[in-house]
């Protein structure tokens, strides 16, 4: 079994947020588009189309800077519930083709096809073309797919053919495929590591292959060992069947600093609605609630409290409101508020509790359905 060839595919949705927005509004197709916050405030770019990237626009860039680089840029506010919905549906569909699928992020997943060769006429490379076409035909989402002998190699390979590409790295040709790529192609090689590597003459992965593990460890410690092994085609072949989120959080950076407590509480309740709804969607309840506040001078304070498991907006808001009143000094206005729900438990276990009112759970589910259909502002759950 240890000698069995491994077949790991990496599927990466191209400009995922923008792609979903283009499904909703085809007039955006072919135009420079970003999903992000307002350029009048402190909004940042969450996703940029390749038309926008041609102007130098990148993710995490301030929206105002992006607009200066591309005056014709179209900025769309994110609809993260919609993105999650598309991601969930695609994940479930991929389970029809691979026995093990791992979600690496909302727009990336790994699929283990090891042992499935006969199911696809012993031609997995051809099936990758079929799979890529299926994602477009059924979901209208452009994607890049790479097939290789391990996860990290598949991810690197996908990066060489984005967007809307397909790459297969044959077994035994891993080092040959990697050799000409720049060292920064290896995930984890950031600007500092890249500069240090190039300072010592390492510019391509071939340069790493011709070095030694001992030299790389001396240069970059444990990271150097990792880079050396990846350069030589090594990587994990373990695709995890499931992954439960340990926490769910949401934060909001204000367009202008806020000091008024009533206004802060209003913003805070909106954040609570967002995270509570997401937790309910995951069929979970939270035992730990954390409030994050950031002052205008960037001083950040985080305070947490443990409660009986809950996903009820008013219950969670009551806790974070108390944390805000207790910990916000008012010495400076705030630029950010955030709420994190963690220590998540399965709500179905909690429903066995005799003190849980099942009617309340049904009310909250109905509220979530209305919000998904008509928007977050259509209905509010009382905050007290």
CSV table of C-alpha atoms in Angstrom, one decimal:
chain,number,residue,atom,x,y,z
A,1,UNK,CA,0.0,0.0,0.0
A,2,UNK,CA,2.9,2.3,0.7
A,3,UNK,CA,4.1,1.9,-2.9
A,4,UNK,CA,0.7,2.9,-4.3
A,5,UNK,CA,0.9,6.0,-6.4
A,6,UNK,CA,-0.9,8.9,-4.9
A,7,UNK,CA,-3.2,11.2,-7.0
A,8,UNK,CA,-4.1,14.5,-5.2
A,9,UNK,CA,-6.0,17.2,-7.1
A,10,UNK,CA,-6.1,20.8,-6.0
A,11,UNK,CA,-9.1,22.8,-7.2
A,12,UNK,CA,-8.8,26.6,-6.9
A,13,UNK,CA,-11.8,28.8,-7.8
A,14,UNK,CA,-10.5,31.8,-9.8
A,15,UNK,CA,-11.4,35.3,-8.4
A,16,UNK,CA,-14.1,33.5,-6.5
A,17,UNK,CA,-16.0,36.4,-5.0
A,18,UNK,CA,-15.9,38.3,-8.3
A,19,UNK,CA,-17.0,35.2,-10.2
A,20,UNK,CA,-20.1,34.9,-7.9
A,21,UNK,CA,-20.9,38.5,-8.4
A,22,UNK,CA,-20.7,38.1,-12.2
A,23,UNK,CA,-23.1,35.2,-12.0
A,24,UNK,CA,-25.5,37.6,-10.2
A,25,UNK,CA,-24.8,40.5,-12.5
A,26,UNK,CA,-23.4,39.4,-16.0
A,27,UNK,CA,-22.8,43.1,-16.9
A,28,UNK,CA,-19.7,42.8,-14.7
A,29,UNK,CA,-18.1,40.2,-17.1
A,30,UNK,CA,-15.0,41.5,-18.8
A,31,UNK,CA,-14.7,44.6,-16.7
A,32,UNK,CA,-12.3,45.5,-13.9
A,33,UNK,CA,-14.1,44.5,-10.7
A,34,UNK,CA,-13.2,44.1,-7.1
A,35,UNK,CA,-15.2,42.9,-4.1
A,36,UNK,CA,-14.4,45.1,-1.1
A,37,UNK,CA,-15.3,48.0,1.1
A,38,UNK,CA,-16.0,51.6,0.3
A,39,UNK,CA,-13.1,53.7,-1.1
A,40,UNK,CA,-14.5,56.7,0.9
A,41,UNK,CA,-13.6,54.9,4.1
A,42,UNK,CA,-11.1,52.3,5.1
A,43,UNK,CA,-12.4,49.5,2.9
A,44,UNK,CA,-10.0,47.0,1.4
A,45,UNK,CA,-10.0,44.8,-1.6
A,46,UNK,CA,-11.1,41.2,-0.8
A,47,UNK,CA,-11.0,39.9,-4.4
A,48,UNK,CA,-9.9,41.4,-7.7
A,49,UNK,CA,-10.7,40.3,-11.2
A,50,UNK,CA,-7.8,39.8,-13.6
A,51,UNK,CA,-8.9,42.9,-15.6
A,52,UNK,CA,-8.4,44.8,-12.4
A,53,UNK,CA,-5.1,43.1,-11.6
A,54,UNK,CA,-3.8,44.3,-14.9
A,55,UNK,CA,-3.8,47.8,-13.4
A,56,UNK,CA,-1.9,46.6,-10.3
A,57,UNK,CA,-4.9,46.1,-8.1
A,58,UNK,CA,-4.4,43.3,-5.5
A,59,UNK,CA,-6.2,41.7,-2.6
A,60,UNK,CA,-5.8,43.5,0.7
A,61,UNK,CA,-5.1,46.8,-1.0
A,62,UNK,CA,-7.0,49.8,0.3
A,63,UNK,CA,-10.0,50.4,-2.0
A,64,UNK,CA,-9.1,54.0,-2.4
A,65,UNK,CA,-5.7,53.1,-3.7
A,66,UNK,CA,-7.2,50.5,-6.1
A,67,UNK,CA,-9.5,53.2,-7.5
A,68,UNK,CA,-6.6,55.5,-8.1
A,69,UNK,CA,-4.8,52.8,-10.0
A,70,UNK,CA,-7.9,52.0,-12.0
A,71,UNK,CA,-10.3,54.9,-12.3
A,72,UNK,CA,-12.9,52.7,-14.2
A,73,UNK,CA,-12.8,50.1,-11.4
A,74,UNK,CA,-16.2,48.7,-10.3
A,75,UNK,CA,-16.4,48.1,-6.5
A,76,UNK,CA,-19.0,45.6,-5.3
A,77,UNK,CA,-19.8,45.1,-1.6
A,78,UNK,CA,-19.3,41.5,-0.5
A,79,UNK,CA,-22.2,39.0,0.0
A,80,UNK,CA,-20.4,36.4,2.0
A,81,UNK,CA,-23.4,34.3,2.7
A,82,UNK,CA,-23.8,33.9,-1.0
A,83,UNK,CA,-20.1,32.9,-1.4
A,84,UNK,CA,-20.4,30.4,1.4
A,85,UNK,CA,-23.5,28.9,-0.3
A,86,UNK,CA,-21.7,28.4,-3.6
A,87,UNK,CA,-18.7,26.9,-1.8
A,88,UNK,CA,-20.9,24.5,0.2
A,89,UNK,CA,-22.7,23.3,-2.9
A,90,UNK,CA,-19.5,22.8,-4.9
A,91,UNK,CA,-17.9,20.8,-2.0
A,92,UNK,CA,-20.9,18.5,-1.8
A,93,UNK,CA,-20.8,18.0,-5.6
A,94,UNK,CA,-17.1,17.1,-5.5
A,95,UNK,CA,-17.9,14.3,-3.0
A,96,UNK,CA,-19.7,12.6,-5.9
A,97,UNK,CA,-16.3,12.1,-7.7
A,98,UNK,CA,-13.6,11.8,-5.0
A,99,UNK,CA,-14.0,9.6,-1.9
A,100,UNK,CA,-12.1,12.2,0.2
A,101,UNK,CA,-12.4,16.0,-0.2
A,102,UNK,CA,-10.7,18.5,2.0
A,103,UNK,CA,-11.8,22.2,2.1
A,104,UNK,CA,-8.6,24.2,2.4
A,105,UNK,CA,-10.6,27.5,2.3
A,106,UNK,CA,-13.8,28.9,0.9
A,107,UNK,CA,-12.3,28.8,-2.6
A,108,UNK,CA,-9.9,25.9,-2.5
A,109,UNK,CA,-10.1,22.2,-1.9
A,110,UNK,CA,-8.1,19.0,-2.2
A,111,UNK,CA,-9.4,15.8,-3.6
A,112,UNK,CA,-7.8,12.4,-3.2
A,113,UNK,CA,-8.3,10.2,-6.2
A,114,UNK,CA,-5.8,7.5,-5.1
A,115,UNK,CA,-7.1,4.1,-5.9
A,116,UNK,CA,-9.9,5.5,-8.2
A,117,UNK,CA,-8.0,5.2,-11.4
A,118,UNK,CA,-10.2,2.3,-12.8
A,119,UNK,CA,-13.3,4.4,-12.1
A,120,UNK,CA,-12.1,6.9,-14.7
A,121,UNK,CA,-10.8,4.5,-17.3
A,122,UNK,CA,-7.2,4.7,-15.9
A,123,UNK,CA,-7.0,8.2,-17.2
A,124,UNK,CA,-7.2,10.7,-14.3
A,125,UNK,CA,-5.6,13.5,-16.3
A,126,UNK,CA,-8.4,13.3,-18.8
A,127,UNK,CA,-10.9,13.3,-16.0
A,128,UNK,CA,-9.5,16.5,-14.7
A,129,UNK,CA,-10.6,18.2,-17.9
A,130,UNK,CA,-14.0,16.7,-17.4
A,131,UNK,CA,-14.2,17.9,-13.8
A,132,UNK,CA,-13.1,21.4,-14.8
A,133,UNK,CA,-15.8,21.6,-17.4
A,134,UNK,CA,-18.4,20.3,-15.0
A,135,UNK,CA,-17.6,23.0,-12.5
A,136,UNK,CA,-18.3,25.6,-15.2
A,137,UNK,CA,-21.3,23.9,-16.7
A,138,UNK,CA,-23.1,23.3,-13.3
A,139,UNK,CA,-21.8,26.3,-11.3
A,140,UNK,CA,-20.6,28.8,-13.9
A,141,UNK,CA,-17.4,29.2,-11.8
A,142,UNK,CA,-14.0,29.4,-13.6
A,143,UNK,CA,-11.4,27.2,-11.8
A,144,UNK,CA,-7.9,25.9,-12.0
A,145,UNK,CA,-7.2,22.3,-11.3
A,146,UNK,CA,-3.8,20.6,-10.8
A,147,UNK,CA,-3.1,16.9,-10.3
A,148,UNK,CA,0.1,15.7,-8.6
A,149,UNK,CA,1.5,13.2,-6.2
A,150,UNK,CA,1.0,15.3,-3.1
A,151,UNK,CA,-0.9,18.4,-1.8
A,152,UNK,CA,1.8,21.0,-1.8
A,153,UNK,CA,3.0,20.0,-5.3
A,154,UNK,CA,-0.6,20.2,-6.6
A,155,UNK,CA,-1.0,23.7,-5.1
A,156,UNK,CA,2.2,24.9,-6.6
A,157,UNK,CA,1.3,23.4,-10.0
A,158,UNK,CA,-2.1,25.2,-9.9
A,159,UNK,CA,-0.3,28.5,-9.3
A,160,UNK,CA,1.6,28.1,-12.6
A,161,UNK,CA,-1.5,27.9,-14.8
A,162,UNK,CA,-3.9,30.3,-13.2
A,163,UNK,CA,-6.4,31.5,-14.2
A,164,UNK,CA,-8.7,28.9,-15.7
A,165,UNK,CA,-5.9,26.4,-16.2
A,166,UNK,CA,-5.2,22.7,-15.8
A,167,UNK,CA,-1.9,21.1,-14.9
A,168,UNK,CA,-0.8,17.5,-14.4
A,169,UNK,CA,2.6,16.6,-12.9
A,170,UNK,CA,3.5,13.0,-13.8
A,171,UNK,CA,4.9,10.7,-11.2
A,172,UNK,CA,8.6,10.7,-11.2
A,173,UNK,CA,8.8,14.2,-12.8
A,174,UNK,CA,8.2,16.2,-9.7
A,175,UNK,CA,11.8,17.7,-9.4
A,176,UNK,CA,12.0,18.3,-13.1
A,177,UNK,CA,8.7,20.2,-13.0
A,178,UNK,CA,9.7,22.3,-10.0
A,179,UNK,CA,13.3,23.1,-11.0
A,180,UNK,CA,12.7,26.2,-13.2
A,181,UNK,CA,10.2,27.9,-10.9
A,182,UNK,CA,11.2,30.8,-8.8
A,183,UNK,CA,11.8,30.1,-5.1
A,184,UNK,CA,8.8,32.3,-4.2
A,185,UNK,CA,6.5,29.7,-5.8
A,186,UNK,CA,6.8,27.6,-2.7
A,187,UNK,CA,4.0,28.4,-0.3
A,188,UNK,CA,5.5,29.9,2.9
A,189,UNK,CA,8.3,31.8,1.1
A,190,UNK,CA,7.4,35.3,2.1
A,191,UNK,CA,9.2,38.5,1.3
A,192,UNK,CA,11.7,38.1,4.1
A,193,UNK,CA,12.6,34.5,3.2
A,194,UNK,CA,12.7,35.3,-0.5
A,195,UNK,CA,15.1,38.2,0.1
A,196,UNK,CA,17.4,36.0,2.3
A,197,UNK,CA,17.4,33.1,-0.2
A,198,UNK,CA,18.2,35.4,-3.1
A,199,UNK,CA,20.9,37.1,-1.0
A,200,UNK,CA,22.6,33.7,-0.8
A,201,UNK,CA,22.1,32.9,-4.5
A,202,UNK,CA,18.9,30.9,-4.4
A,203,UNK,CA,16.7,32.2,-7.2
A,204,UNK,CA,15.0,29.1,-8.6
A,205,UNK,CA,13.9,25.9,-7.0
A,206,UNK,CA,16.7,24.2,-8.9
A,207,UNK,CA,19.1,26.1,-6.8
A,208,UNK,CA,17.5,24.7,-3.7
A,209,UNK,CA,17.6,21.2,-5.1
A,210,UNK,CA,21.3,21.5,-5.7
A,211,UNK,CA,21.9,22.6,-2.1
A,212,UNK,CA,21.6,20.4,1.0
A,213,UNK,CA,19.2,20.1,3.8
A,214,UNK,CA,21.9,21.0,6.3
A,215,UNK,CA,22.7,24.2,4.5
A,216,UNK,CA,19.1,25.2,4.3
A,217,UNK,CA,18.6,24.5,7.9
A,218,UNK,CA,21.6,26.6,8.8
A,219,UNK,CA,20.2,29.4,6.7
A,220,UNK,CA,16.5,29.4,7.6
A,221,UNK,CA,16.1,26.9,10.4
A,222,UNK,CA,13.1,24.6,10.2
A,223,UNK,CA,11.6,26.7,7.4
A,224,UNK,CA,14.7,26.0,5.4
A,225,UNK,CA,14.3,22.2,5.9
A,226,UNK,CA,10.7,22.5,4.7
A,227,UNK,CA,11.7,24.5,1.6
A,228,UNK,CA,14.4,22.0,0.7
A,229,UNK,CA,12.0,19.0,1.0
A,230,UNK,CA,9.3,20.7,-1.1
A,231,UNK,CA,11.9,21.7,-3.7
A,232,UNK,CA,12.6,18.0,-4.0
A,233,UNK,CA,9.0,17.0,-4.6
A,234,UNK,CA,8.1,16.0,-1.1
A,235,UNK,CA,4.8,16.9,0.5
A,236,UNK,CA,1.8,15.6,2.5
A,237,UNK,CA,-0.6,13.1,0.9
A,238,UNK,CA,-3.1,13.2,3.8
A,239,UNK,CA,-6.4,14.7,2.7
A,240,UNK,CA,-8.6,15.3,5.6
A,241,UNK,CA,-12.2,14.1,5.3
A,242,UNK,CA,-13.7,16.8,7.4
A,243,UNK,CA,-12.8,20.0,9.2
A,244,UNK,CA,-14.9,21.6,11.9
A,245,UNK,CA,-14.3,25.3,12.3
A,246,UNK,CA,-13.0,26.1,15.8
A,247,UNK,CA,-14.4,29.6,15.8
A,248,UNK,CA,-16.6,32.0,13.8
A,249,UNK,CA,-15.8,35.7,13.8
A,250,UNK,CA,-16.7,39.0,12.1
A,251,UNK,CA,-15.3,42.5,12.6
A,252,UNK,CA,-16.0,45.9,11.1
A,253,UNK,CA,-13.6,48.7,10.5
A,254,UNK,CA,-15.5,52.0,10.6
A,255,UNK,CA,-15.4,54.6,7.8
A,256,UNK,CA,-14.9,57.1,10.6
A,257,UNK,CA,-13.9,56.7,14.2
A,258,UNK,CA,-16.8,56.3,16.6
A,259,UNK,CA,-17.0,57.4,20.2
A,260,UNK,CA,-20.8,57.5,20.9
A,261,UNK,CA,-21.7,54.4,22.9
A,262,UNK,CA,-25.2,54.2,21.4
A,263,UNK,CA,-23.8,54.1,17.9
A,264,UNK,CA,-21.2,51.6,18.9
A,265,UNK,CA,-23.9,49.3,20.4
A,266,UNK,CA,-25.9,49.6,17.1
A,267,UNK,CA,-22.9,48.5,15.1
A,268,UNK,CA,-22.1,45.8,17.6
A,269,UNK,CA,-25.6,44.3,17.3
A,270,UNK,CA,-25.2,44.1,13.6
A,271,UNK,CA,-22.0,42.1,14.0
A,272,UNK,CA,-23.7,39.8,16.5
A,273,UNK,CA,-26.5,39.1,14.0
A,274,UNK,CA,-23.9,38.2,11.4
A,275,UNK,CA,-21.9,35.7,13.6
A,276,UNK,CA,-25.0,34.3,15.3
A,277,UNK,CA,-26.6,33.5,12.0
A,278,UNK,CA,-23.4,31.8,10.7
A,279,UNK,CA,-23.2,29.7,13.8
A,280,UNK,CA,-26.8,28.6,13.4
A,281,UNK,CA,-26.1,27.8,9.7
A,282,UNK,CA,-23.3,25.5,10.9
A,283,UNK,CA,-25.8,23.9,13.4
A,284,UNK,CA,-23.6,24.9,16.3
A,285,UNK,CA,-23.7,26.9,19.5
A,286,UNK,CA,-20.9,28.8,21.1
A,287,UNK,CA,-19.6,28.5,24.7
A,288,UNK,CA,-17.1,31.3,24.5
A,289,UNK,CA,-17.7,34.9,23.3
A,290,UNK,CA,-14.9,37.3,22.6
A,291,UNK,CA,-15.2,41.1,22.0
A,292,UNK,CA,-12.4,42.9,20.1
A,293,UNK,CA,-12.1,46.6,20.3
A,294,UNK,CA,-9.5,48.8,18.5
A,295,UNK,CA,-8.9,52.4,19.4
A,296,UNK,CA,-8.0,55.1,16.9
A,297,UNK,CA,-4.4,54.8,18.0
A,298,UNK,CA,-4.5,51.1,17.0
A,299,UNK,CA,-4.4,49.9,20.6
A,300,UNK,CA,-6.4,46.6,20.6
A,301,UNK,CA,-8.2,45.1,23.5
A,302,UNK,CA,-9.8,41.6,23.5
A,303,UNK,CA,-12.0,40.3,26.3
A,304,UNK,CA,-13.8,36.9,26.5
A,305,UNK,CA,-16.5,35.3,28.6
A,306,UNK,CA,-17.8,31.7,28.8
A,307,UNK,CA,-21.5,31.0,28.8
A,308,UNK,CA,-24.0,28.2,28.4
A,309,UNK,CA,-24.0,27.1,24.8
A,310,UNK,CA,-26.0,29.6,22.7
A,311,UNK,CA,-26.5,30.9,19.2
A,312,UNK,CA,-29.3,33.3,20.1
A,313,UNK,CA,-28.7,36.9,19.0
A,314,UNK,CA,-30.0,38.6,22.2
A,315,UNK,CA,-28.1,36.3,24.5
A,316,UNK,CA,-24.8,36.9,22.7
A,317,UNK,CA,-25.4,40.6,22.4
A,318,UNK,CA,-26.1,40.9,26.1
A,319,UNK,CA,-22.6,39.4,26.8
A,320,UNK,CA,-20.7,41.5,24.3
A,321,UNK,CA,-22.6,44.7,25.4
A,322,UNK,CA,-21.5,44.1,29.0
A,323,UNK,CA,-17.9,43.5,27.8
A,324,UNK,CA,-18.0,46.7,25.8
A,325,UNK,CA,-19.4,48.8,28.7
A,326,UNK,CA,-16.8,47.3,31.1
A,327,UNK,CA,-13.8,47.6,28.9
A,328,UNK,CA,-14.3,50.6,26.6
A,329,UNK,CA,-12.8,53.5,28.5
A,330,UNK,CA,-13.9,56.3,26.1
A,331,UNK,CA,-10.5,57.9,26.2
A,332,UNK,CA,-10.3,57.6,22.4
A,333,UNK,CA,-12.8,56.8,19.7
A,334,UNK,CA,-12.9,53.3,18.2
A,335,UNK,CA,-11.9,52.4,14.7
A,336,UNK,CA,-13.0,48.7,14.9
A,337,UNK,CA,-15.3,46.3,16.7
A,338,UNK,CA,-15.3,42.5,16.3
A,339,UNK,CA,-17.0,39.5,17.8
A,340,UNK,CA,-15.7,35.9,17.9
A,341,UNK,CA,-17.7,32.9,18.9
A,342,UNK,CA,-15.6,29.8,19.8
A,343,UNK,CA,-15.7,26.6,21.7
A,344,UNK,CA,-18.4,25.5,19.3
A,345,UNK,CA,-20.6,22.5,20.1
A,346,UNK,CA,-23.2,20.6,18.0
A,347,UNK,CA,-26.6,22.2,18.6
A,348,UNK,CA,-28.3,18.9,18.1
A,349,UNK,CA,-26.7,17.6,21.3
A,350,UNK,CA,-27.9,20.8,23.1
A,351,UNK,CA,-31.5,20.3,21.9
A,352,UNK,CA,-31.7,17.3,24.2
A,353,UNK,CA,-31.5,19.8,27.1
A,354,UNK,CA,-35.0,19.9,28.8
A,355,UNK,CA,-34.5,23.7,29.4
A,356,UNK,CA,-34.1,24.5,25.7
A,357,UNK,CA,-37.3,26.0,24.2
A,358,UNK,CA,-37.7,24.3,20.7
A,359,UNK,CA,-40.0,27.2,19.7
A,360,UNK,CA,-37.1,29.7,20.0
A,361,UNK,CA,-34.9,27.6,17.7
A,362,UNK,CA,-37.6,27.5,15.1
A,363,UNK,CA,-38.1,31.3,15.3
A,364,UNK,CA,-34.4,31.9,14.8
A,365,UNK,CA,-34.3,29.5,11.8
A,366,UNK,CA,-37.3,31.4,10.3
A,367,UNK,CA,-35.4,34.7,10.8
A,368,UNK,CA,-32.3,33.3,9.0
A,369,UNK,CA,-34.4,32.2,6.1
A,370,UNK,CA,-36.0,35.6,5.7
A,371,UNK,CA,-32.6,37.3,5.9
A,372,UNK,CA,-31.1,35.1,3.2
A,373,UNK,CA,-34.0,35.8,0.9
A,374,UNK,CA,-34.6,39.5,1.5
A,375,UNK,CA,-31.4,40.8,3.1
A,376,UNK,CA,-30.2,41.3,6.7
A,377,UNK,CA,-32.3,44.4,7.3
A,378,UNK,CA,-35.7,42.8,6.6
A,379,UNK,CA,-36.2,41.5,10.1
A,380,UNK,CA,-34.5,42.0,13.5
A,381,UNK,CA,-34.4,39.9,16.6
A,382,UNK,CA,-34.9,41.9,19.8
A,383,UNK,CA,-31.6,42.7,21.4
A,384,UNK,CA,-32.9,42.4,24.9
